[in-house]
Short mmCIF file of C-alpha atoms in Angstrom, two decimals:
data_model
loop_
_atom_site.label_atom_id
_atom_site.label_comp_id
_atom_site.label_asym_id
_atom_site.label_seq_id
_atom_site.Cartn_x
_atom_site.Cartn_y
_atom_site.Cartn_z
CA MET A 1 -65.16 0.44 -40.61
CA SER A 2 -64.88 0.96 -36.93
CA THR A 3 -62.56 2.70 -34.59
CA VAL A 4 -60.84 0.91 -31.30
CA VAL A 5 -60.27 3.62 -28.88
CA GLN A 6 -58.24 2.69 -26.12
CA GLU A 7 -58.67 4.63 -22.45
CA ALA A 8 -55.57 5.85 -20.68
CA PRO A 9 -55.60 3.55 -17.33
CA VAL A 10 -56.82 4.83 -14.14
CA VAL A 11 -54.43 5.67 -11.79
CA SER A 12 -55.67 4.90 -8.37
CA ALA A 13 -53.59 6.36 -5.27
CA PRO A 14 -51.33 3.71 -4.22
CA VAL A 15 -52.50 1.56 -1.83
CA ARG A 16 -50.54 2.17 1.53
CA LEU A 17 -49.50 -0.78 3.71
CA GLY A 18 -48.01 -1.48 7.35
CA ARG A 19 -44.86 -0.90 7.96
CA ARG A 20 -43.94 -4.46 8.05
CA ARG A 21 -45.20 -5.12 4.83
CA SER A 22 -43.70 -1.97 3.27
CA ALA A 23 -40.19 -2.89 4.91
CA ALA A 24 -40.58 -6.17 2.96
CA ALA A 25 -41.92 -5.26 0.04
CA VAL A 26 -38.47 -2.80 -0.11
CA LEU A 27 -36.21 -5.57 0.52
CA ALA A 28 -37.67 -8.16 -2.46
CA LEU A 29 -37.49 -4.83 -4.75
CA ALA A 30 -33.42 -4.52 -3.14
CA ARG A 31 -32.65 -7.98 -3.77
CA PHE A 32 -33.92 -7.90 -7.15
CA GLU A 33 -32.25 -4.67 -8.23
CA ALA A 34 -29.18 -6.57 -6.66
CA ARG A 35 -29.26 -9.53 -9.13
CA GLU A 36 -30.32 -7.22 -11.90
CA LEU A 37 -26.99 -5.35 -10.82
CA LEU A 38 -24.83 -8.45 -10.85
CA LEU A 39 -25.71 -9.20 -14.19
CA GLN A 40 -24.60 -5.79 -15.43
CA ILE A 41 -21.44 -6.63 -17.52
CA PRO A 42 -19.43 -3.82 -16.15
CA VAL A 43 -20.15 -4.61 -12.45
CA LEU A 44 -19.61 -8.31 -12.83
CA VAL A 45 -16.25 -7.68 -14.76
CA PHE A 46 -14.91 -5.39 -12.32
CA PHE A 47 -15.96 -7.28 -9.31
CA THR A 48 -14.77 -10.61 -10.81
CA LEU A 49 -11.27 -8.78 -11.58
CA TYR A 50 -11.13 -7.29 -8.18
CA ILE A 51 -11.73 -10.88 -6.34
CA GLY A 52 -9.41 -12.96 -8.61
CA TYR A 53 -6.46 -10.22 -8.35
CA THR A 54 -6.37 -10.08 -4.90
CA GLY A 55 -6.83 -14.35 -4.66
CA TRP A 56 -3.90 -13.85 -6.95
CA LYS A 57 -1.80 -11.68 -4.40
CA LEU A 58 -2.39 -13.69 -1.86
CA PHE A 59 -1.50 -17.23 -3.13
CA PHE A 60 1.01 -16.32 -5.89
CA PRO A 61 2.94 -13.39 -4.34
CA ARG A 62 5.71 -12.34 -6.28
CA ASP A 63 7.29 -9.73 -4.18
CA GLY A 64 9.37 -11.33 -0.93
CA MET A 65 8.65 -8.28 0.86
CA LEU A 66 5.03 -9.95 1.31
CA ASP A 67 6.14 -12.30 3.51
CA TYR A 68 7.25 -10.02 6.09
CA PRO A 69 4.05 -7.39 5.85
CA VAL A 70 3.71 -4.10 7.72
CA LEU A 71 -0.13 -4.08 8.85
CA GLN A 72 -0.75 -0.33 9.15
CA ASP A 73 0.54 -0.72 5.35
CA VAL A 74 -1.12 -3.53 4.60
CA ASP A 75 -4.85 -1.30 5.88
CA ARG A 76 -3.97 1.52 3.54
CA ALA A 77 -3.25 -0.79 0.64
CA THR A 78 -6.77 -2.26 0.25
CA GLN A 79 -8.22 0.87 -0.04
CA SER A 80 -6.64 1.00 -3.22
CA GLY A 81 -8.90 -0.92 -5.70
CA SER A 82 -12.54 0.82 -4.46
CA MET A 83 -13.01 3.65 -6.63
CA LEU A 84 -12.41 1.44 -9.61
CA LEU A 85 -15.15 -0.61 -7.85
CA GLY A 86 -16.99 2.54 -7.14
CA ILE A 87 -17.59 3.50 -10.79
CA PRO A 88 -19.97 0.65 -12.12
CA VAL A 89 -21.52 0.21 -8.94
CA LEU A 90 -22.00 3.91 -9.35
CA MET A 91 -23.49 3.53 -13.20
CA GLY A 92 -25.21 0.47 -12.63
CA VAL A 93 -27.49 1.36 -9.84
CA ASN A 94 -28.00 4.70 -11.81
CA VAL A 95 -28.81 2.57 -14.76
CA ALA A 96 -31.56 0.92 -12.72
CA ALA A 97 -32.91 3.99 -11.15
CA VAL A 98 -34.06 6.00 -14.44
CA ARG A 99 -35.14 2.41 -16.25
CA SER A 100 -38.77 3.20 -15.38
CA ARG A 101 -38.18 7.06 -16.67
CA ARG A 102 -36.28 5.30 -19.85
CA HIS A 103 -39.06 2.70 -20.31
CA GLY A 104 -41.84 5.23 -20.00
CA LEU A 105 -43.71 3.06 -16.89
CA ASP A 106 -43.35 6.00 -14.50
CA GLN A 107 -46.89 6.21 -14.54
CA HIS A 108 -47.47 2.51 -13.78
CA PHE A 109 -45.36 2.43 -10.94
CA ASP A 110 -47.32 5.24 -9.64
CA VAL A 111 -50.11 2.30 -8.64
CA LEU A 112 -47.63 0.15 -6.78
CA VAL A 113 -47.58 -0.35 -3.16
CA VAL A 114 -44.11 0.42 -3.21
CA GLU A 115 -43.72 4.77 -2.86
CA PRO A 116 -41.43 6.16 -5.43
CA TRP A 117 -38.92 7.10 -1.84
CA ARG A 118 -39.18 3.68 -1.16
CA ARG A 119 -38.14 2.35 -4.28
CA THR A 120 -34.99 4.96 -3.78
CA VAL A 121 -34.10 3.13 -0.35
CA ALA A 122 -34.40 -0.19 -2.48
CA HIS A 123 -31.93 0.86 -4.96
CA VAL A 124 -29.49 2.25 -2.78
CA LEU A 125 -29.87 -1.12 -0.68
CA SER A 126 -29.34 -2.69 -3.96
CA ALA A 127 -25.60 -2.05 -3.74
CA VAL A 128 -24.95 -3.24 -0.31
CA PRO A 129 -24.42 -6.57 -1.08
CA PHE A 130 -21.23 -5.73 -3.37
CA ALA A 131 -20.06 -3.33 -0.54
CA ALA A 132 -20.20 -6.44 1.88
CA VAL A 133 -18.51 -8.32 -0.80
CA THR A 134 -15.82 -5.73 -0.42
CA ALA A 135 -15.63 -5.85 3.22
CA LEU A 136 -15.21 -9.72 3.13
CA VAL A 137 -12.35 -9.37 0.62
CA VAL A 138 -10.57 -6.55 2.43
CA GLY A 139 -11.20 -8.89 5.64
CA VAL A 140 -9.75 -11.43 3.77
CA GLU A 141 -6.49 -9.93 2.78
CA PHE A 142 -6.01 -8.26 6.19
CA CYS A 143 -6.51 -11.17 7.97
CA ALA A 144 -3.98 -13.00 5.91
CA ALA A 145 -1.40 -10.34 5.99
CA ALA A 146 -2.04 -10.47 9.88
CA LEU A 147 -1.67 -14.40 10.47
CA THR A 148 1.41 -14.41 8.57
CA PRO A 149 4.51 -15.50 10.73
CA GLY A 150 6.75 -12.58 9.78
CA ALA A 151 3.73 -9.67 10.23
CA ALA A 152 4.71 -6.58 11.80
CA GLY A 153 3.23 -3.12 13.01
CA ARG A 154 -0.74 -2.99 13.78
CA GLY A 155 -3.82 -2.25 11.46
CA SER A 156 -7.06 0.16 12.02
CA VAL A 157 -10.43 -0.71 11.67
CA ALA A 158 -10.88 2.85 10.40
CA GLU A 159 -8.44 2.13 7.49
CA LEU A 160 -10.01 -0.65 6.46
CA VAL A 161 -13.87 0.39 6.44
CA VAL A 162 -12.97 3.10 3.49
CA GLY A 163 -13.20 0.76 1.04
CA PRO A 164 -16.91 -0.69 1.43
CA LEU A 165 -17.62 2.93 2.49
CA VAL A 166 -16.72 4.19 -0.70
CA VAL A 167 -18.64 1.73 -2.52
CA LEU A 168 -21.74 2.23 -0.63
CA LEU A 169 -21.47 5.58 -1.25
CA SER A 170 -20.87 5.15 -4.85
CA GLY A 171 -24.25 3.57 -5.10
CA VAL A 172 -25.90 6.34 -2.95
CA VAL A 173 -24.59 8.98 -5.43
CA GLY A 174 -25.96 7.00 -8.41
CA VAL A 175 -29.36 6.94 -6.89
CA LEU A 176 -29.02 11.05 -6.12
CA ILE A 177 -28.02 11.30 -9.81
CA ALA A 178 -31.14 9.87 -11.08
CA ARG A 179 -33.45 11.99 -9.15
CA LEU A 180 -31.45 15.05 -10.12
CA LEU A 181 -30.87 14.16 -13.48
CA PRO A 182 -33.12 11.19 -14.50
CA SER A 183 -31.48 10.51 -17.98
CA PRO A 184 -29.86 7.42 -18.82
CA VAL A 185 -26.61 9.98 -19.72
CA GLY A 186 -26.60 11.44 -16.20
CA GLY A 187 -24.75 8.89 -14.28
CA PRO A 188 -21.68 8.75 -17.26
CA LEU A 189 -21.66 12.33 -17.46
CA VAL A 190 -21.06 12.87 -13.45
CA VAL A 191 -18.50 10.43 -13.64
CA VAL A 192 -16.18 12.32 -16.25
CA ALA A 193 -16.85 15.63 -14.81
CA GLY A 194 -15.97 14.27 -11.41
CA PHE A 195 -12.68 12.05 -12.65
CA ALA A 196 -11.72 15.45 -14.67
CA LEU A 197 -12.66 17.71 -11.31
CA MET A 198 -10.55 15.00 -9.19
CA MET A 199 -7.73 14.97 -11.83
CA PHE A 200 -7.37 18.79 -11.85
CA GLY A 201 -8.08 19.08 -8.23
CA LEU A 202 -5.28 16.86 -7.44
CA ALA A 203 -2.91 18.34 -10.15
CA ALA A 204 -3.89 22.07 -7.92
CA VAL A 205 -3.40 20.59 -4.43
CA GLY A 206 -0.18 18.82 -4.94
CA ASP A 207 1.69 18.53 -1.67
CA GLY A 208 -0.52 21.18 0.26
CA GLU A 209 -3.93 21.86 1.38
CA HIS A 210 -3.97 19.01 3.80
CA TRP A 211 -7.94 19.33 4.46
CA LEU A 212 -8.84 19.65 0.88
CA GLN A 213 -6.94 16.60 0.02
CA TRP A 214 -8.99 14.84 2.45
CA LEU A 215 -12.34 15.72 1.07
CA TYR A 216 -11.30 12.90 -1.72
CA PRO A 217 -13.05 9.26 -0.98
CA VAL A 218 -9.64 7.55 -0.50
CA VAL A 219 -6.35 9.19 0.32
CA THR A 220 -3.69 6.34 0.76
CA GLU A 221 -0.59 8.47 1.01
CA GLN A 222 2.04 5.39 -0.16
CA GLY A 223 5.33 6.18 -1.28
CA LEU A 224 7.74 6.40 2.40
CA ASP A 225 8.82 2.96 4.31
CA PRO A 226 6.75 2.04 6.55
CA ILE A 227 7.26 3.77 10.40
CA PRO A 228 5.60 3.21 13.67
CA SER A 229 1.70 3.29 13.64
CA GLY A 230 1.98 5.96 16.55
CA ILE A 231 3.77 8.65 14.40
CA MET A 232 1.44 7.99 11.74
CA GLY A 233 -0.67 11.00 11.74
CA ARG A 234 -3.10 9.83 9.64
CA PRO A 235 -6.78 11.07 10.90
CA ALA A 236 -8.64 7.67 10.08
CA ALA A 237 -11.57 7.50 12.27
CA TRP A 238 -12.43 11.06 11.31
CA HIS A 239 -12.11 10.50 7.71
CA ALA A 240 -14.23 7.03 8.42
CA LEU A 241 -17.06 9.00 10.29
CA TYR A 242 -16.97 11.96 7.40
CA LEU A 243 -17.72 8.89 4.72
CA VAL A 244 -20.40 7.55 7.26
CA GLY A 245 -21.94 11.06 7.42
CA LEU A 246 -21.92 12.01 3.21
CA THR A 247 -22.91 8.78 2.58
CA ALA A 248 -26.11 9.03 5.22
CA LEU A 249 -26.42 12.48 4.26
CA LEU A 250 -26.82 12.22 0.41
CA LEU A 251 -29.14 8.92 0.83
CA CYS A 252 -31.41 11.27 2.75
CA LEU A 253 -31.43 13.84 0.17
CA ALA A 254 -32.42 11.37 -2.50
CA VAL A 255 -35.58 10.15 -0.47
CA LEU A 256 -36.39 13.81 0.03
CA LEU A 257 -36.37 14.19 -3.64
CA SER A 258 -38.33 11.22 -4.38
CA GLY A 259 -40.94 12.53 -1.99
CA GLY A 260 -40.18 11.59 1.56
CA ARG A 261 -41.32 14.09 4.06
CA ALA A 262 -41.23 12.42 7.58
CA ARG A 263 -40.26 14.14 10.64
CA LEU A 264 -37.62 11.50 11.38
CA LEU A 265 -36.23 11.64 7.72
CA LYS A 266 -35.79 15.38 8.16
CA ALA A 267 -34.30 15.27 11.46
CA LEU A 268 -31.67 12.42 10.06
CA THR A 269 -30.89 14.72 7.49
CA VAL A 270 -29.83 17.60 10.35
CA VAL A 271 -27.82 14.78 12.06
CA THR A 272 -26.25 13.47 9.14
CA LEU A 273 -25.26 16.66 7.85
CA ALA A 274 -23.75 17.19 11.48
CA ALA A 275 -21.59 14.31 11.21
CA THR A 276 -20.29 14.71 7.99
CA ALA A 277 -19.39 18.64 8.85
CA ALA A 278 -17.62 16.98 12.13
CA GLY A 279 -16.03 14.17 10.13
CA VAL A 280 -14.46 17.10 7.68
CA ALA A 281 -13.46 19.34 10.76
CA GLY A 282 -11.50 16.27 12.40
CA GLN A 283 -9.63 15.57 9.32
CA SER A 284 -8.89 18.56 8.09
CA PRO A 285 -5.97 20.04 10.29
CA SER A 286 -2.54 19.18 9.41
CA PRO A 287 0.02 17.44 11.37
CA GLY A 288 0.38 19.26 14.59
CA ALA A 289 3.85 20.38 16.36
CA ALA A 290 3.39 17.48 18.76
CA LEU A 291 3.38 14.85 15.94
CA VAL A 292 6.11 16.69 13.75
CA ALA A 293 8.33 16.37 17.20
CA ASP A 294 7.79 13.09 18.00
CA ARG A 295 8.69 12.34 14.14
CA ALA A 296 11.75 14.02 14.43
CA LYS A 297 12.91 11.96 17.92
CA LEU A 298 11.96 8.94 16.54
CA SER A 299 14.23 9.50 13.49
CA GLY A 300 16.83 11.06 15.16
CA THR A 301 17.16 9.40 18.40
CA PRO A 302 15.87 6.12 18.00
CA ALA A 303 17.34 4.33 20.45
CA GLU A 304 15.52 6.39 23.28
CA PHE A 305 12.31 4.15 21.97
CA GLN A 306 13.71 0.89 21.28
CA SER A 307 14.68 -1.96 23.44
CA CYS A 308 17.38 -4.65 22.69
CA THR A 309 18.21 -8.34 22.85
CA VAL A 310 21.93 -9.95 22.19
CA SER A 311 22.07 -12.72 20.06
CA GLY A 312 25.34 -14.38 19.42
CA ARG A 313 28.16 -11.51 19.30
CA SER A 314 25.46 -8.93 18.25
CA THR A 315 23.18 -6.42 19.75
CA TYR A 316 19.72 -6.05 17.85
CA CYS A 317 17.57 -2.88 18.39
CA SER A 318 14.20 -2.16 17.42
CA PHE A 319 10.92 -0.42 17.56
CA PRO A 320 8.45 -2.48 19.41
CA GLU A 321 6.13 -3.68 16.31
CA TRP A 322 9.11 -4.60 14.75
CA ASN A 323 10.49 -7.22 17.51
CA GLY A 324 9.91 -10.35 16.22
CA TRP A 325 12.08 -9.65 12.90
CA ARG A 326 15.96 -9.60 15.10
CA LYS A 327 15.87 -13.41 14.12
CA GLN A 328 16.17 -13.09 10.66
CA TRP A 329 18.51 -10.18 10.74
CA ALA A 330 21.00 -12.05 13.03
CA GLN A 331 21.04 -15.19 10.40
CA VAL A 332 22.18 -12.76 7.91
CA VAL A 333 24.73 -10.97 10.26
CA ASP A 334 26.05 -14.55 11.26
CA ARG A 335 25.91 -15.87 8.25
CA VAL A 336 27.97 -12.51 6.49
CA GLN A 337 30.74 -12.79 9.96
CA GLY A 338 31.09 -16.30 9.06
CA LEU A 339 32.86 -15.33 5.49
CA ALA A 340 34.91 -12.53 6.86
CA GLY A 341 38.13 -12.83 8.51
CA GLY A 342 40.78 -10.80 10.93
CA GLY A 343 39.19 -9.45 13.47
CA ALA A 344 35.76 -8.64 11.38
CA GLY A 345 34.62 -12.41 11.92
CA GLY A 346 34.52 -11.93 15.86
CA ALA A 347 33.31 -7.83 15.70
CA ARG A 348 30.91 -6.85 18.21
CA LEU A 349 28.16 -5.31 16.10
CA THR A 350 25.38 -3.00 17.00
CA ILE A 351 22.44 -3.52 14.38
CA ARG A 352 19.80 -0.48 15.28
CA GLN A 353 16.44 0.15 13.13
CA ARG A 354 16.21 3.40 11.72
CA ILE A 355 13.33 5.44 10.03
CA PRO A 356 13.96 8.41 7.42
CA VAL A 357 12.69 12.05 8.36
CA VAL A 358 9.03 11.89 8.18
CA TYR A 359 7.73 14.94 6.35
CA ASP A 360 4.64 13.12 4.76
CA LEU A 361 3.64 9.81 4.41
CA SER A 362 3.74 9.47 0.42
CA GLY A 363 8.12 11.37 0.54
CA ASP A 364 10.47 8.59 -0.01
CA SER A 365 13.45 10.04 2.29
CA ALA A 366 16.63 8.40 2.51
CA ILE A 367 18.10 7.05 5.52
CA GLU A 368 21.46 9.17 6.55
CA SER A 369 24.17 7.14 7.25
CA LEU A 370 25.89 6.94 10.59
CA ASP A 371 29.61 7.24 12.04
CA THR A 372 29.46 5.14 14.75
CA PRO A 373 31.63 2.32 14.63
CA GLY A 374 30.47 -0.75 14.16
CA GLU A 375 26.68 0.14 13.80
CA VAL A 376 24.51 -1.42 11.15
CA THR A 377 21.10 0.22 10.18
CA VAL A 378 18.06 -1.90 9.22
CA GLY A 379 14.88 -0.36 7.89
CA THR A 380 11.50 -1.31 8.49
CA ARG A 381 11.13 -3.52 5.37
CA TRP A 382 12.23 -7.24 4.98
CA GLY A 383 12.33 -9.77 2.47
CA GLY A 384 12.77 -9.86 -0.87
CA ASN A 385 15.79 -7.43 -2.18
CA ARG A 386 16.02 -5.91 1.50
CA VAL A 387 18.03 -9.24 2.60
CA PRO A 388 20.50 -8.66 0.22
CA GLU A 389 20.53 -4.75 0.63
CA PHE A 390 20.83 -5.21 4.40
CA ALA A 391 23.99 -7.52 4.29
CA VAL A 392 25.75 -4.92 1.82
CA GLY A 393 25.49 -2.54 4.60
CA VAL A 394 26.86 -5.62 7.25
CA ALA A 395 29.47 -6.46 5.04
CA ALA A 396 30.15 -2.39 4.67
CA VAL A 397 30.77 -1.98 8.51
CA LEU A 398 32.97 -5.16 9.01
CA VAL A 399 35.35 -3.86 5.64
CA THR A 400 35.26 -0.11 6.40
CA GLY A 401 34.38 0.25 10.25
CA ASP A 402 31.09 2.51 10.12
CA GLU A 403 28.49 3.77 7.15
CA GLN A 404 29.98 7.31 6.65
CA ALA A 405 33.13 5.65 5.63
CA ALA A 406 31.18 2.91 3.61
CA GLY A 407 29.08 5.98 1.91
CA GLY A 408 32.29 7.18 -0.14
CA LEU A 409 33.99 3.19 -0.53
CA CYS A 410 35.47 3.63 -4.25
CA ASP A 411 38.24 1.44 -3.91
CA ALA A 412 39.00 -2.08 -4.32
CA ARG A 413 37.97 -3.12 -1.05
CA MET A 414 34.42 -3.03 -2.89
CA VAL A 415 34.86 -6.44 -4.10
CA THR A 416 35.65 -8.01 -0.99
CA VAL A 417 32.19 -5.65 0.51
CA MET A 418 29.76 -7.14 -2.43
CA TRP A 419 31.50 -10.94 -1.80
CA LEU A 420 30.70 -11.36 1.59
CA ALA A 421 27.50 -9.94 1.12
CA MET A 422 26.31 -11.67 -2.22
CA ALA A 423 27.71 -15.05 -0.76
CA ALA A 424 25.87 -15.53 2.04
CA GLN A 425 22.89 -15.47 -0.07
CA ASP A 426 20.92 -18.80 -1.14
CA ASP A 427 21.39 -17.68 -4.52
CA PRO A 428 24.23 -15.29 -4.95
CA LEU A 429 24.05 -14.30 -8.74
CA THR A 430 20.12 -13.50 -8.51
CA ALA A 431 20.77 -11.75 -5.30
CA PHE A 432 24.08 -9.70 -6.79
CA ARG A 433 21.68 -8.70 -10.09
CA ASN A 434 18.74 -7.71 -8.13
CA VAL A 435 20.89 -5.49 -5.69
CA ARG A 436 22.20 -3.45 -8.01
CA LEU A 437 19.93 -0.62 -9.89
CA SER A 438 21.01 -1.50 -13.40
CA ASP A 439 19.45 -5.11 -12.55
CA SER A 440 22.59 -7.17 -14.42
CA LEU A 441 25.60 -8.69 -13.73
CA LYS A 442 27.79 -6.72 -15.95
CA GLY A 443 28.96 -2.96 -16.02
CA SER A 444 29.51 -0.29 -13.78
CA ALA A 445 26.27 0.01 -11.26
CA THR A 446 24.89 1.71 -8.32
CA VAL A 447 24.51 -0.68 -5.72
CA LEU A 448 21.36 -0.71 -3.20
CA ALA A 449 22.55 -0.79 1.05
CA PRO A 450 20.27 0.39 3.69
CA THR A 451 21.54 4.24 3.74
CA ASN A 452 23.19 5.47 0.97
CA PRO A 453 24.13 3.45 -1.80
CA LEU A 454 27.82 2.18 -3.26
CA SER A 455 29.15 2.33 -6.43
CA MET A 456 30.77 -0.44 -8.56
CA SER A 457 33.08 -0.23 -11.27
CA ALA A 458 32.36 -2.73 -14.23
CA GLU A 459 35.89 -4.71 -13.40
CA GLN A 460 34.82 -4.76 -9.67
CA THR A 461 31.81 -6.13 -11.18
CA ARG A 462 33.22 -8.86 -13.38
CA ILE A 463 35.74 -10.06 -10.62
CA VAL A 464 32.60 -10.47 -8.01
CA ARG A 465 30.68 -11.89 -10.61
CA GLU A 466 33.58 -14.38 -11.23
CA LEU A 467 34.13 -15.24 -7.49
CA LEU A 468 30.12 -15.85 -6.81
CA GLU A 469 30.20 -18.48 -9.61
CA ARG A 470 33.41 -20.56 -8.14
CA PRO A 471 32.51 -22.88 -4.84
CA ARG A 472 32.21 -21.02 -2.08
CA TYR A 473 34.37 -23.03 0.23
CA GLY A 474 37.52 -21.81 -1.69
CA VAL A 475 36.95 -17.93 -1.49
CA THR A 476 36.22 -17.99 1.94
CA ALA A 477 39.70 -19.66 2.33
CA ARG A 478 41.34 -17.10 0.35
CA VAL A 479 39.34 -13.98 1.81
CA LYS A 480 40.46 -15.04 5.45
CA ALA A 481 43.78 -15.64 4.34
CA HIS A 482 44.75 -12.26 3.19
CA TRP A 483 42.02 -10.40 4.85
CA THR A 484 44.04 -7.89 5.94
CA GLU A 485 45.13 -6.72 2.73
CA LEU A 486 41.90 -7.33 0.86
CA THR A 487 40.44 -4.74 3.28
CA SER A 488 43.10 -2.22 3.07
CA PRO A 489 42.66 1.36 0.88
CA LYS A 490 46.09 0.97 -0.61
CA THR A 491 45.53 -2.11 -2.04
CA THR A 492 45.37 -2.22 -5.91
CA GLN A 493 42.03 -3.51 -7.86
CA ALA A 494 44.45 -5.95 -9.78
CA ARG A 495 46.11 -6.99 -6.51
CA VAL A 496 42.72 -7.84 -5.23
CA ALA A 497 41.95 -9.88 -8.09
CA GLU A 498 45.44 -11.36 -7.99
CA LEU A 499 44.83 -12.42 -4.08
CA LEU A 500 41.33 -13.73 -4.98
CA GLY A 501 42.40 -15.90 -8.07
CA VAL A 502 40.72 -14.11 -10.75
CA PRO A 503 42.30 -13.75 -13.97
CA ALA A 504 43.20 -10.07 -14.99
CA ALA A 505 41.41 -8.40 -17.26
CA ARG A 506 43.12 -6.81 -20.19
CA GLY A 507 44.12 -3.22 -19.42
CA ALA A 508 43.96 -4.02 -15.88
CA GLY A 509 46.79 -1.93 -14.97
CA LEU A 510 44.61 1.14 -14.83
CA GLU A 511 41.90 1.47 -11.86
CA GLU A 512 38.82 2.60 -13.28
CA PRO A 513 36.88 5.25 -11.76
CA CYS A 514 33.93 4.59 -9.67
CA ALA A 515 30.28 4.64 -11.22
CA GLY A 516 28.19 7.80 -11.27
#
């Protein structure tokens, strides 16, 4: 009986290649790792869903306001999916970077022509195609919005690069974790710990600590209706510099941990550290007094910053970035006025675009009503439900004279206001449902308007619904014939129904209170 003794392989010194051949080897390994990364189910699933969802939004939009995109909101919206994309990239790159240790192949890799630090670079480069795909999707999404005929506003390149940078940063973090914690569970542990830290950090930061909030990779600050790009106050360029510097810094650290010792690498580490620090310093200050004052001026005295045009009987004033929407506003005003009677049919209105008081971009402030006769507020969103909401504002001013008087409207004139606004829509009943917070055609409800909302009682809802179900020309004749009485605060609800030919409901002799 004999014993076979297998000798351990002799590990020789790694073969050194020229710079060109070394770079070619790194790129070849990066291409291989990129293909392997794409075959990982989490990465494939998340990127397929991301591309599919973006395409679905572009070709099958459900919100009418997407027909009139505001580009300073569109660029920020492209960042929202990057964190979800970054997680599978981080874990996939991390798994690939610890593969050799997991399978006990490190000693065999030591004889390869690609040194450990070059393999680290190759793993980072494997995430570049996914960052490039993200950049392509972001570019398509933004260009589609910018080329929409109703597009307004101005986008920012610094905002658009955040999504791709976050995906690339995730790949770098995955490699760095593999060098610090060369274990298959290192990546998942860091993801879980990072998610928990982010949640606790957001809860602790709340609405304050501007500098700490901007240390997160993605800061969308969405919630407030669009405002002029000049008063956004987002340090987007500094944040992009911060992400670039942080990505490069972590890459340098990963290469250093893998054995890279070149002077150029150390110098790059210092440069990237300085770039990261500069980005943090630039994005940390809260909005200054000058920006706060500018926001207050645009909110309180918008006329100083607007130009106006006259169309038909009315004047339309807007901030420069929204001048293209005046034609759409004029169409709604003309249709509503065409249904009104008396002097309201020829009244000269001033349609003024306004924004709420801006405290921060994630707030949801309301626009205060105007007390100027004949002046109607229009916001910075258009399309979808914003069209009937604006029509409600126009009709309310035609009936009551000004927005503040309309805000307290609680009597039978509400029937006239709502019929004017809804009858001017292409689909009156659907618009009537959508403009009510209850999303119904029965009962009392709050009705949305550009400024303060209005209230409808159940009986007013019934009368308006029955009127909208009838041919418009017949109701229009009655409204114009009895305009004075229909717009008088002294006219009872039962009398309004009688004038418009709507059968009175049981117990209609009692006036219903306004909906709260």
